[in-house]
Short mmCIF file of C-alpha atoms and ligand atoms in Angstrom, two decimals:
data_model
loop_
_atom_site.label_atom_id
_atom_site.label_comp_id
_atom_site.label_asym_id
_atom_site.label_seq_id
_atom_site.Cartn_x
_atom_site.Cartn_y
_atom_site.Cartn_z
CA MET X 11 0.00 0.00 0.00
CA THR X 12 1.27 3.47 -0.78
CA ALA X 13 2.21 5.89 2.00
CA VAL X 14 -0.67 8.14 0.99
CA LEU X 15 -3.20 5.34 1.37
CA GLN X 16 -1.63 4.25 4.63
CA ALA X 17 -1.93 7.76 5.96
CA ARG X 18 -5.54 7.87 4.87
CA TYR X 19 -6.44 4.58 6.49
CA ALA X 20 -4.13 4.61 9.48
CA PRO X 21 -6.18 6.75 11.85
CA LYS X 22 -9.32 4.75 11.04
CA ILE X 23 -7.89 1.29 11.23
CA HIS X 24 -7.95 0.49 14.92
CA THR X 25 -9.57 3.46 16.41
CA HIS X 26 -12.63 2.92 18.49
CA PRO X 27 -15.09 5.58 17.37
CA ARG X 28 -16.10 6.39 20.91
CA THR X 29 -12.79 6.11 22.75
CA SER X 30 -10.30 6.83 19.92
CA ARG X 31 -8.16 3.96 21.28
CA ALA X 32 -6.70 1.24 19.09
CA PHE X 33 -9.17 -1.63 18.95
CA PHE X 34 -8.52 -5.34 18.63
CA PHE X 35 -10.81 -8.05 19.92
CA ASP X 36 -7.80 -10.08 21.08
CA ARG X 37 -4.74 -7.89 20.74
CA ALA X 38 -2.26 -10.38 22.24
CA ALA X 39 -3.28 -13.15 19.83
CA GLU X 40 -3.65 -10.94 16.76
CA THR X 41 -0.28 -9.22 17.09
CA MET X 42 1.68 -12.16 18.46
CA PRO X 43 5.31 -12.11 17.24
CA ARG X 44 6.01 -14.83 14.69
CA GLY X 45 8.34 -16.81 16.95
CA ALA X 46 5.75 -17.11 19.70
CA LEU X 47 3.05 -17.86 17.15
CA GLN X 48 5.08 -20.72 15.67
CA LYS X 49 5.75 -22.20 19.11
CA LEU X 50 2.03 -22.14 19.85
CA GLN X 51 1.24 -23.63 16.43
CA LEU X 52 3.63 -26.53 16.92
CA ARG X 53 2.25 -27.35 20.37
CA ARG X 54 -1.31 -27.26 19.03
CA LEU X 55 -0.44 -29.18 15.87
CA ARG X 56 1.09 -32.01 17.87
CA ALA X 57 -1.98 -32.20 20.11
CA THR X 58 -4.33 -32.15 17.11
CA VAL X 59 -2.44 -34.88 15.27
CA LYS X 60 -2.46 -37.06 18.36
CA GLU X 61 -6.21 -36.54 18.90
CA ALA X 62 -6.92 -37.35 15.26
CA TYR X 63 -4.71 -40.43 15.33
CA ASP X 64 -6.16 -41.73 18.59
CA ASN X 65 -9.82 -41.10 17.75
CA VAL X 66 -10.39 -41.12 13.97
CA ALA X 67 -9.81 -44.38 12.08
CA LEU X 68 -9.31 -42.59 8.75
CA HIS X 69 -6.47 -40.41 10.07
CA ARG X 70 -4.85 -43.30 11.92
CA GLY X 71 -5.02 -45.52 8.85
CA ARG X 72 -3.60 -42.85 6.53
CA MET X 73 -0.76 -42.02 8.90
CA GLU X 74 0.10 -45.67 9.39
CA ALA X 75 0.14 -46.18 5.64
CA ALA X 76 2.61 -43.29 5.41
CA GLY X 77 4.72 -44.84 8.18
CA LEU X 78 4.02 -41.96 10.55
CA ARG X 79 3.24 -41.79 14.27
CA PRO X 80 2.06 -38.62 16.03
CA ARG X 81 5.44 -38.31 17.79
CA ASP X 82 7.10 -37.97 14.36
CA VAL X 83 5.64 -34.46 14.12
CA ARG X 84 8.49 -32.55 15.72
CA SER X 85 8.53 -29.31 13.74
CA LEU X 86 6.10 -27.28 11.67
CA GLU X 87 7.89 -28.52 8.54
CA ASP X 88 6.77 -32.05 9.42
CA LEU X 89 3.24 -30.95 8.52
CA ARG X 90 4.16 -31.64 4.89
CA ARG X 91 4.68 -35.30 5.62
CA LEU X 92 1.08 -35.73 6.75
CA PRO X 93 -1.51 -37.07 4.29
CA PHE X 94 -4.20 -34.77 2.85
CA THR X 95 -7.89 -34.96 3.80
CA LEU X 96 -10.45 -34.52 1.00
CA LYS X 97 -14.07 -33.50 0.84
CA SER X 98 -14.86 -37.01 -0.41
CA ASP X 99 -13.49 -38.38 2.90
CA LEU X 100 -16.30 -36.59 4.71
CA ARG X 101 -18.87 -37.96 2.28
CA ASP X 102 -17.43 -41.47 2.41
CA HIS X 103 -17.67 -41.46 6.21
CA TYR X 104 -21.11 -39.87 6.30
CA PRO X 105 -22.46 -38.75 8.68
CA PHE X 106 -20.17 -38.82 11.74
CA GLY X 107 -17.20 -40.98 10.71
CA LEU X 108 -14.53 -38.27 10.98
CA PHE X 109 -15.62 -37.03 14.40
CA ALA X 110 -13.01 -37.33 17.13
CA ARG X 111 -15.59 -37.06 19.91
CA PRO X 112 -18.67 -39.24 20.56
CA ARG X 113 -21.82 -37.77 19.05
CA ALA X 114 -23.35 -37.36 22.51
CA LYS X 115 -20.55 -34.91 23.42
CA LEU X 116 -21.37 -32.57 20.55
CA SER X 117 -23.49 -29.50 20.97
CA ARG X 118 -24.19 -28.76 17.31
CA LEU X 119 -24.21 -30.15 13.78
CA HIS X 120 -24.13 -28.19 10.52
CA ALA X 121 -24.24 -29.52 6.99
CA SER X 122 -23.76 -28.30 3.45
CA SER X 123 -25.69 -29.82 0.63
CA GLY X 124 -23.29 -29.51 -2.31
CA THR X 125 -24.29 -30.39 -5.83
CA THR X 126 -23.72 -34.12 -5.74
CA GLY X 127 -24.64 -36.91 -3.37
CA LYS X 128 -24.72 -36.82 0.39
CA PRO X 129 -24.30 -33.64 2.40
CA THR X 130 -21.11 -32.91 4.27
CA VAL X 131 -21.81 -33.03 7.99
CA VAL X 132 -19.71 -31.17 10.52
CA GLY X 133 -19.88 -31.16 14.32
CA TYR X 134 -18.87 -28.92 17.20
CA THR X 135 -18.27 -29.41 20.91
CA HIS X 136 -19.30 -26.72 23.34
CA ARG X 137 -15.71 -25.46 23.30
CA ASP X 138 -15.61 -25.48 19.47
CA ILE X 139 -18.65 -23.21 19.42
CA ALA X 140 -17.01 -20.86 21.94
CA THR X 141 -13.79 -20.75 19.88
CA TRP X 142 -15.75 -20.07 16.71
CA ALA X 143 -17.69 -17.26 18.42
CA SER X 144 -14.49 -15.56 19.54
CA LEU X 145 -12.83 -15.96 16.14
CA MET X 146 -15.91 -14.44 14.53
CA ALA X 147 -15.90 -11.62 17.11
CA ARG X 148 -12.24 -11.05 16.25
CA SER X 149 -13.16 -11.03 12.57
CA PHE X 150 -15.95 -8.50 13.10
CA ALA X 151 -13.60 -6.20 14.99
CA CYS X 152 -10.90 -6.66 12.36
CA ALA X 153 -13.40 -5.57 9.70
CA GLY X 154 -14.24 -2.44 11.70
CA ALA X 155 -17.30 -3.50 13.73
CA ARG X 156 -17.41 -2.39 17.36
CA PRO X 157 -19.23 -3.36 20.56
CA GLY X 158 -22.54 -1.56 20.65
CA ASP X 159 -23.06 -1.70 16.87
CA VAL X 160 -26.31 -2.97 15.40
CA VAL X 161 -25.39 -5.98 13.21
CA HIS X 162 -28.00 -6.87 10.59
CA ASN X 163 -27.37 -10.53 9.83
CA ALA X 164 -28.77 -11.58 6.45
CA TYR X 165 -26.76 -14.80 6.20
CA GLY X 166 -29.09 -17.78 6.13
CA TYR X 167 -29.81 -19.40 9.51
CA GLY X 168 -30.00 -23.16 9.60
CA LEU X 169 -27.64 -25.88 8.49
CA PHE X 170 -25.55 -23.28 6.62
CA THR X 171 -22.85 -21.96 8.96
CA GLY X 172 -23.21 -18.31 7.87
CA GLY X 173 -26.23 -17.29 9.97
CA LEU X 174 -25.38 -18.81 13.35
CA GLY X 175 -21.64 -18.24 12.88
CA ALA X 176 -22.08 -14.50 12.39
CA HIS X 177 -24.78 -14.38 15.07
CA TYR X 178 -22.66 -15.86 17.86
CA GLY X 179 -19.66 -13.78 16.82
CA ALA X 180 -21.60 -10.51 16.85
CA GLU X 181 -23.03 -11.31 20.29
CA ARG X 182 -19.57 -12.23 21.57
CA LEU X 183 -18.27 -8.89 20.33
CA GLY X 184 -20.95 -7.11 22.31
CA ALA X 185 -23.01 -5.98 19.34
CA THR X 186 -26.80 -6.01 19.02
CA VAL X 187 -27.73 -8.67 16.46
CA VAL X 188 -30.75 -8.56 14.18
CA PRO X 189 -31.18 -12.25 13.22
CA MET X 190 -32.76 -11.62 9.84
CA SER X 191 -31.60 -14.56 7.67
CA GLY X 192 -32.09 -14.31 3.88
CA GLY X 193 -35.30 -13.36 2.06
CA SER X 194 -38.10 -10.79 2.59
CA THR X 195 -35.83 -8.23 1.03
CA GLU X 196 -38.24 -5.25 1.31
CA ARG X 197 -38.46 -5.92 5.02
CA GLN X 198 -34.67 -6.14 5.29
CA VAL X 199 -34.38 -2.67 3.76
CA LEU X 200 -36.91 -1.26 6.21
CA LEU X 201 -35.24 -2.80 9.27
CA ILE X 202 -31.69 -1.86 8.23
CA HIS X 203 -32.96 1.67 8.09
CA ASP X 204 -35.21 1.74 11.16
CA PHE X 205 -32.95 -0.22 13.55
CA GLY X 206 -29.90 1.80 12.52
CA ALA X 207 -27.71 -1.13 11.42
CA ARG X 208 -24.03 -0.14 11.21
CA VAL X 209 -22.91 -3.58 9.99
CA LEU X 210 -24.51 -5.71 7.27
CA CYS X 211 -23.69 -9.42 6.97
CA ALA X 212 -24.69 -11.08 3.67
CA THR X 213 -23.33 -12.80 0.62
CA PRO X 214 -22.09 -10.15 -1.83
CA SER X 215 -24.74 -11.18 -4.36
CA TYR X 216 -27.49 -10.78 -1.77
CA ALA X 217 -26.07 -7.42 -0.67
CA LEU X 218 -26.49 -6.29 -4.27
CA ASN X 219 -30.03 -7.62 -4.26
CA ILE X 220 -30.74 -5.58 -1.11
CA ALA X 221 -29.29 -2.48 -2.81
CA GLU X 222 -31.47 -3.04 -5.86
CA VAL X 223 -34.67 -3.46 -3.83
CA ALA X 224 -33.83 -0.38 -1.73
CA GLU X 225 -33.38 1.69 -4.88
CA ARG X 226 -36.66 0.40 -6.28
CA GLU X 227 -38.47 1.25 -3.04
CA GLY X 228 -36.95 4.72 -3.05
CA ALA X 229 -35.04 4.06 0.19
CA ASP X 230 -31.54 5.53 0.09
CA LEU X 231 -29.45 3.20 2.23
CA ARG X 232 -26.43 5.38 1.53
CA LYS X 233 -27.96 7.82 3.97
CA SER X 234 -28.55 5.09 6.60
CA GLN X 235 -26.16 4.22 9.46
CA LEU X 236 -24.61 1.40 7.41
CA ALA X 237 -20.82 1.68 7.52
CA ILE X 238 -19.47 -1.86 7.11
CA GLY X 239 -20.46 -4.91 5.09
CA LEU X 240 -19.06 -8.30 6.02
CA PHE X 241 -19.46 -10.19 2.77
CA GLY X 242 -18.36 -13.71 1.88
CA ALA X 243 -19.41 -17.33 1.30
CA GLU X 244 -18.93 -17.01 -2.48
CA PRO X 245 -16.29 -15.66 -4.84
CA TRP X 246 -16.65 -12.00 -5.77
CA SER X 247 -14.54 -9.51 -7.66
CA GLU X 248 -12.94 -6.16 -6.83
CA ALA X 249 -15.37 -4.61 -9.33
CA MET X 250 -18.29 -6.09 -7.41
CA ARG X 251 -16.84 -4.66 -4.20
CA ARG X 252 -16.78 -1.14 -5.66
CA GLU X 253 -20.30 -1.53 -7.02
CA ILE X 254 -21.69 -2.59 -3.63
CA GLU X 255 -19.72 0.07 -1.74
CA GLN X 256 -21.08 2.74 -3.99
CA ARG X 257 -24.69 1.55 -3.96
CA LEU X 258 -24.93 0.87 -0.23
CA GLY X 259 -22.56 3.59 0.98
CA LEU X 260 -20.45 1.29 3.14
CA LYS X 261 -17.04 -0.32 3.29
CA ALA X 262 -17.30 -3.86 1.89
CA VAL X 263 -15.00 -6.30 3.68
CA ASP X 264 -14.25 -9.83 2.49
CA ILE X 265 -14.71 -12.72 4.95
CA TYR X 266 -13.82 -16.33 4.22
CA GLY X 267 -14.56 -19.64 5.81
CA LEU X 268 -15.87 -23.12 5.15
CA SER X 269 -17.93 -25.48 7.21
CA GLU X 270 -15.42 -28.33 7.05
CA ILE X 271 -12.91 -26.13 8.90
CA MET X 272 -15.32 -24.15 11.10
CA GLY X 273 -17.61 -21.80 9.16
CA PRO X 274 -17.18 -18.04 8.58
CA GLY X 275 -14.27 -16.38 10.39
CA VAL X 276 -11.33 -18.51 9.20
CA ALA X 277 -9.91 -15.38 7.50
CA VAL X 278 -11.06 -11.80 7.12
CA GLU X 279 -9.83 -8.52 5.71
CA CYS X 280 -8.84 -5.70 8.01
CA GLU X 281 -9.76 -2.14 7.13
CA ALA X 282 -6.75 -1.95 4.80
CA GLN X 283 -8.75 -4.30 2.48
CA ASP X 284 -5.52 -5.84 1.21
CA GLY X 285 -5.86 -9.57 1.76
CA LEU X 286 -7.62 -11.62 4.43
CA HIS X 287 -5.84 -12.33 7.72
CA GLY X 288 -6.02 -16.07 8.35
CA TRP X 289 -6.15 -16.73 12.09
CA GLU X 290 -2.91 -18.65 12.39
CA ASP X 291 -3.18 -19.40 16.10
CA HIS X 292 -6.13 -21.70 15.20
CA PHE X 293 -5.31 -22.82 11.64
CA LEU X 294 -2.25 -23.66 9.57
CA PHE X 295 -2.45 -22.42 5.98
CA GLU X 296 -0.56 -23.89 3.04
CA VAL X 297 -0.93 -23.17 -0.67
CA ILE X 298 -0.07 -26.10 -2.93
CA ASP X 299 0.11 -26.93 -6.59
CA PRO X 300 -3.16 -28.86 -7.02
CA ASP X 301 -1.57 -31.33 -9.46
CA SER X 302 1.67 -32.21 -7.71
CA GLY X 303 0.44 -31.55 -4.14
CA ARG X 304 3.69 -29.68 -3.45
CA PRO X 305 3.71 -26.28 -1.70
CA VAL X 306 4.16 -23.23 -3.91
CA ALA X 307 6.16 -20.16 -2.87
CA ASP X 308 4.45 -17.32 -1.03
CA GLY X 309 2.76 -15.03 -3.54
CA GLN X 310 2.10 -17.86 -6.03
CA ALA X 311 -1.45 -18.97 -6.77
CA GLY X 312 -2.51 -22.46 -5.78
CA GLU X 313 -4.97 -24.51 -3.76
CA LEU X 314 -5.48 -23.57 -0.14
CA VAL X 315 -4.90 -26.39 2.36
CA ILE X 316 -5.92 -25.89 5.99
CA THR X 317 -5.09 -27.80 9.18
CA THR X 318 -7.10 -27.03 12.30
CA LEU X 319 -5.17 -26.48 15.53
CA THR X 320 -7.89 -26.26 18.17
CA LYS X 321 -10.96 -28.10 16.84
CA GLN X 322 -12.12 -30.89 19.16
CA ALA X 323 -15.06 -32.52 17.39
CA LEU X 324 -13.72 -32.45 13.85
CA PRO X 325 -9.96 -32.02 13.67
CA MET X 326 -8.87 -31.58 10.06
CA ILE X 327 -5.43 -32.53 8.85
CA ARG X 328 -4.31 -30.82 5.63
CA TYR X 329 -7.81 -30.33 4.28
CA ARG X 330 -7.81 -29.59 0.55
CA THR X 331 -10.27 -26.72 0.22
CA ARG X 332 -10.20 -26.57 -3.62
CA ASP X 333 -10.16 -22.79 -3.19
CA ILE X 334 -7.60 -20.89 -5.22
CA THR X 335 -5.63 -18.13 -3.53
CA ARG X 336 -2.18 -16.73 -2.79
CA LEU X 337 -0.52 -16.35 0.60
CA THR X 338 1.52 -13.41 1.83
CA ARG X 339 3.42 -13.05 5.08
CA GLU X 340 4.40 -9.44 4.50
CA ARG X 341 3.64 -7.09 7.36
CA CYS X 342 0.22 -5.50 7.20
CA ALA X 343 -0.43 -1.83 7.88
CA CYS X 344 -2.89 -2.81 10.61
CA GLY X 345 -0.28 -4.36 12.91
CA ARG X 346 -1.71 -7.87 12.87
CA THR X 347 1.02 -10.47 12.40
CA HIS X 348 -1.13 -13.20 10.87
CA ALA X 349 -0.52 -14.17 7.23
CA ARG X 350 -2.95 -12.92 4.59
CA LEU X 351 -4.79 -14.81 1.89
CA LYS X 352 -5.36 -12.86 -1.28
CA ARG X 353 -8.92 -12.69 -2.55
CA ILE X 354 -10.20 -16.22 -3.25
CA THR X 355 -10.76 -16.12 -6.99
CA GLY X 356 -12.77 -19.31 -7.23
CA ARG X 357 -12.69 -23.01 -6.71
CA ASN X 358 -10.75 -25.55 -8.69
CA ASP X 359 -14.01 -27.24 -9.50
CA ASP X 360 -15.73 -23.98 -10.61
CA MET X 361 -13.09 -23.34 -13.18
CA LEU X 362 -14.44 -23.68 -16.69
CA ILE X 363 -12.22 -24.67 -19.55
CA ILE X 364 -13.64 -23.14 -22.70
CA ARG X 365 -11.67 -24.09 -25.78
CA GLY X 366 -8.57 -24.50 -23.68
CA VAL X 367 -8.94 -21.19 -21.83
CA ASN X 368 -9.32 -21.41 -18.05
CA VAL X 369 -12.12 -19.14 -16.90
CA TYR X 370 -13.43 -18.35 -13.43
CA PRO X 371 -16.90 -16.82 -13.14
CA SER X 372 -15.39 -13.97 -11.08
CA GLN X 373 -13.28 -12.91 -14.10
CA ILE X 374 -16.40 -12.54 -16.24
CA GLU X 375 -18.09 -10.71 -13.38
CA ALA X 376 -15.27 -8.15 -13.25
CA VAL X 377 -15.74 -7.41 -16.96
CA LEU X 378 -19.54 -7.13 -16.78
CA ILE X 379 -19.51 -4.77 -13.82
CA GLY X 380 -17.12 -2.46 -15.62
CA LEU X 381 -19.53 -2.02 -18.54
CA GLU X 382 -21.96 0.88 -18.64
CA GLY X 383 -25.62 -0.10 -18.87
CA ILE X 384 -25.10 -3.78 -17.98
CA ALA X 385 -26.64 -4.86 -14.68
CA PRO X 386 -24.27 -6.69 -12.29
CA HIS X 387 -26.41 -9.84 -12.36
CA TYR X 388 -25.37 -12.69 -14.62
CA GLN X 389 -25.31 -16.42 -15.18
CA LEU X 390 -22.96 -18.53 -17.24
CA VAL X 391 -24.44 -21.41 -19.19
CA VAL X 392 -22.06 -24.17 -20.23
CA GLU X 393 -23.07 -26.67 -22.90
CA ARG X 394 -21.30 -29.38 -24.81
CA ARG X 395 -21.37 -29.21 -28.62
CA GLY X 396 -19.58 -32.22 -30.04
CA SER X 397 -16.37 -32.43 -28.08
CA LEU X 398 -16.21 -28.72 -27.24
CA ASP X 399 -17.60 -26.80 -24.31
CA GLU X 400 -19.47 -23.64 -25.22
CA LEU X 401 -20.14 -20.71 -22.96
CA THR X 402 -23.16 -18.43 -23.07
CA ILE X 403 -23.23 -15.39 -20.82
CA GLU X 404 -26.68 -14.26 -19.74
CA VAL X 405 -26.79 -10.59 -18.78
CA GLU X 406 -29.43 -7.94 -18.28
CA SER X 407 -29.52 -4.73 -20.24
CA ALA X 408 -31.88 -2.37 -22.01
CA ASP X 409 -29.15 -1.33 -24.46
CA PRO X 410 -29.50 -2.81 -27.99
CA GLY X 411 -25.71 -2.80 -28.39
CA ALA X 412 -25.13 -4.80 -25.19
CA GLN X 413 -24.65 -8.18 -26.85
CA GLU X 414 -21.74 -7.13 -29.01
CA ARG X 415 -20.14 -5.01 -26.29
CA VAL X 416 -20.15 -7.86 -23.77
CA ARG X 417 -18.85 -10.36 -26.33
CA HIS X 418 -16.04 -8.03 -27.35
CA HIS X 419 -14.91 -7.11 -23.83
CA VAL X 420 -15.01 -10.68 -22.53
CA LYS X 421 -12.96 -11.79 -25.51
CA SER X 422 -10.37 -9.06 -25.11
CA MET X 423 -10.10 -9.13 -21.30
CA VAL X 424 -10.60 -12.79 -20.41
CA GLY X 425 -9.51 -14.25 -23.73
CA VAL X 426 -12.51 -16.48 -24.21
CA THR X 427 -15.08 -16.51 -26.99
CA ALA X 428 -18.58 -16.63 -25.56
CA ALA X 429 -22.11 -16.22 -26.86
CA VAL X 430 -24.13 -13.54 -25.11
CA ARG X 431 -27.84 -13.61 -24.36
CA VAL X 432 -29.30 -10.28 -23.29
CA LEU X 433 -32.26 -10.56 -20.93
CA LYS X 434 -34.66 -7.91 -19.75
CA PRO X 435 -33.87 -6.15 -16.45
CA GLY X 436 -34.91 -8.41 -13.56
CA GLU X 437 -34.78 -11.66 -15.56
CA VAL X 438 -31.56 -13.12 -14.16
CA PRO X 439 -32.55 -14.96 -10.94
CA ARG X 440 -31.68 -12.96 -7.80
CA SER X 441 -29.86 -14.64 -4.93
CA GLN X 442 -30.87 -14.75 -1.29
CA GLY X 443 -27.69 -16.56 -0.28
CA LYS X 444 -24.99 -17.99 -2.46
CA ALA X 445 -25.63 -16.96 -6.06
CA VAL X 446 -25.82 -19.64 -8.74
CA ARG X 447 -23.36 -18.32 -11.31
CA VAL X 448 -23.01 -21.36 -13.54
CA ARG X 449 -25.71 -23.51 -15.16
CA ASP X 450 -23.83 -26.52 -16.33
CA LEU X 451 -25.86 -28.31 -19.00
CA ARG X 452 -23.08 -30.67 -20.04
CA PRO X 453 -23.98 -34.36 -19.86
CA LYS X 454 -22.89 -35.77 -16.49
CA ALA X 455 -20.16 -38.37 -16.55
CA SER X 456 -21.67 -41.60 -15.27
O1 LIG E 530 -19.69 -20.34 3.02
C1 LIG E 530 -18.97 -20.14 5.31
C2 LIG E 530 -19.12 -18.67 5.23
C3 LIG E 530 -20.30 -18.08 5.62
C4 LIG E 530 -18.05 -17.87 4.83
C5 LIG E 530 -20.43 -16.69 5.59
C6 LIG E 530 -18.17 -16.50 4.81
C7 LIG E 530 -19.36 -15.92 5.18
P1 LIG E 530 -19.59 -23.32 3.11
O2 LIG E 530 -21.04 -23.21 2.81
O3 LIG E 530 -19.05 -24.59 3.64
O4 LIG E 530 -19.19 -22.24 4.18
O5 LIG E 530 -18.83 -22.91 1.78
C8 LIG E 530 -17.44 -22.78 1.78
O6 LIG E 530 -17.51 -21.09 0.04
O7 LIG E 530 -14.75 -23.34 0.28
C9 LIG E 530 -15.32 -21.21 -0.79
O8 LIG E 530 -15.37 -21.94 -1.99
C10 LIG E 530 -16.55 -20.33 -0.68
N1 LIG E 530 -16.24 -19.10 0.03
C11 LIG E 530 -16.47 -18.81 1.32
N2 LIG E 530 -16.07 -17.54 1.60
C12 LIG E 530 -15.55 -17.04 0.45
C13 LIG E 530 -14.97 -15.79 0.08
C14 LIG E 530 -19.33 -20.88 4.05
N3 LIG E 530 -14.84 -14.79 0.93
C15 LIG E 530 -16.93 -22.36 0.42
N4 LIG E 530 -14.51 -15.66 -1.20
C16 LIG E 530 -15.46 -22.13 0.40
C17 LIG E 530 -14.63 -16.67 -2.09
C18 LIG E 530 -15.65 -18.04 -0.54
N5 LIG E 530 -15.20 -17.86 -1.80
#
């Protein structure tokens, strides 16, 4: 970040609006010097590996097959000798097979449906829930939320971790939570306004939906108390961030997490908005080459792999997230010492290969949002013609020249040739949670 930007952000970053004191939820943990952090990580890693080995047949079997015992983990580098865990392992041991604690000792279950087969089920002990709440509280504070704020929580409540994860975290911070969930968008607009929400929690696509409904209703949320949006659960682009910031009049902060590891609050941006701090006292982050499985250098893109350090019910050893990101350990302007993940551009399995060109939906999104007169709602339709995959981009516009403009800009900026279907305003389905960006009509492999 340039000195000018640092100067602009510095006074705001950690200053409590009412006390003008630097504000961290857990200053000692968040600013822990690297040496102390690594010591803590190693102690916790050894305990986690032992728990997993002693209590989960899959982990014990995999380690034995690799000729490893828990006591062989003597340094943080030894992490690389441990076998990976995959999403399919959770499915194959459905529902509770990877739990390290008896089901009766758990206080909660969550699940995600996914597109194929059985859901992935995750469990939490009482302590896991408390840890999650404090990591979410830390994440809220890192994003700029403060005790006493009204937090309007539009993440879905239920088996999805977004709603309850944000809810417990906001309460733990000392905020006043409005447990809205998704849907009833007109009502959301009214309550954001009337209850004086300072913080909005939603998926970025739903935040945009809220903005659109507010504009239609003639409610100017830019004049409301809203100051911070905590947006995540799906990939989104820098262009989308600017669009939401402008239309809702808030600072849009990126938050990342996944149910297999915990839920929201695994990593979050600080007010510098320059990468997401991954909470390294609770998780180990690696970025690997998805083909070879070998770690890539800091700054290089690859698949994020996470090991939990404090989870009791569902310890995860080298979980392959399929999410693509880059890791940086450079010092951050905010003073936190924890490594940062760069914006998660998409998932390995969301990547489309169109005539040999790798395309992530977020790349197309960035182009569409930059175009005048094209609404920021879109879907990508993938079909198979002969042996080739074809891409059609569905957008909304009232401009007769939209089709050619979109085709041209996508070709020149993403490098892919796509057909474009222009729909009337309002015709692309709106999201109330995670947006469906891709309609894959290719025949399924049997
Ligand atoms: O989406 C947890 C969450 C809730 C995160 C609310 C943030 C806010 P799952 O439903 O298990 O959990 O989906 C996890 O969503 O592996 C990523 O592919 C994607 N994802 C989550 N956050 C981001 C983000 C929740 N900030 C999967 N940017 C992950 C890009 C994200 N993708």
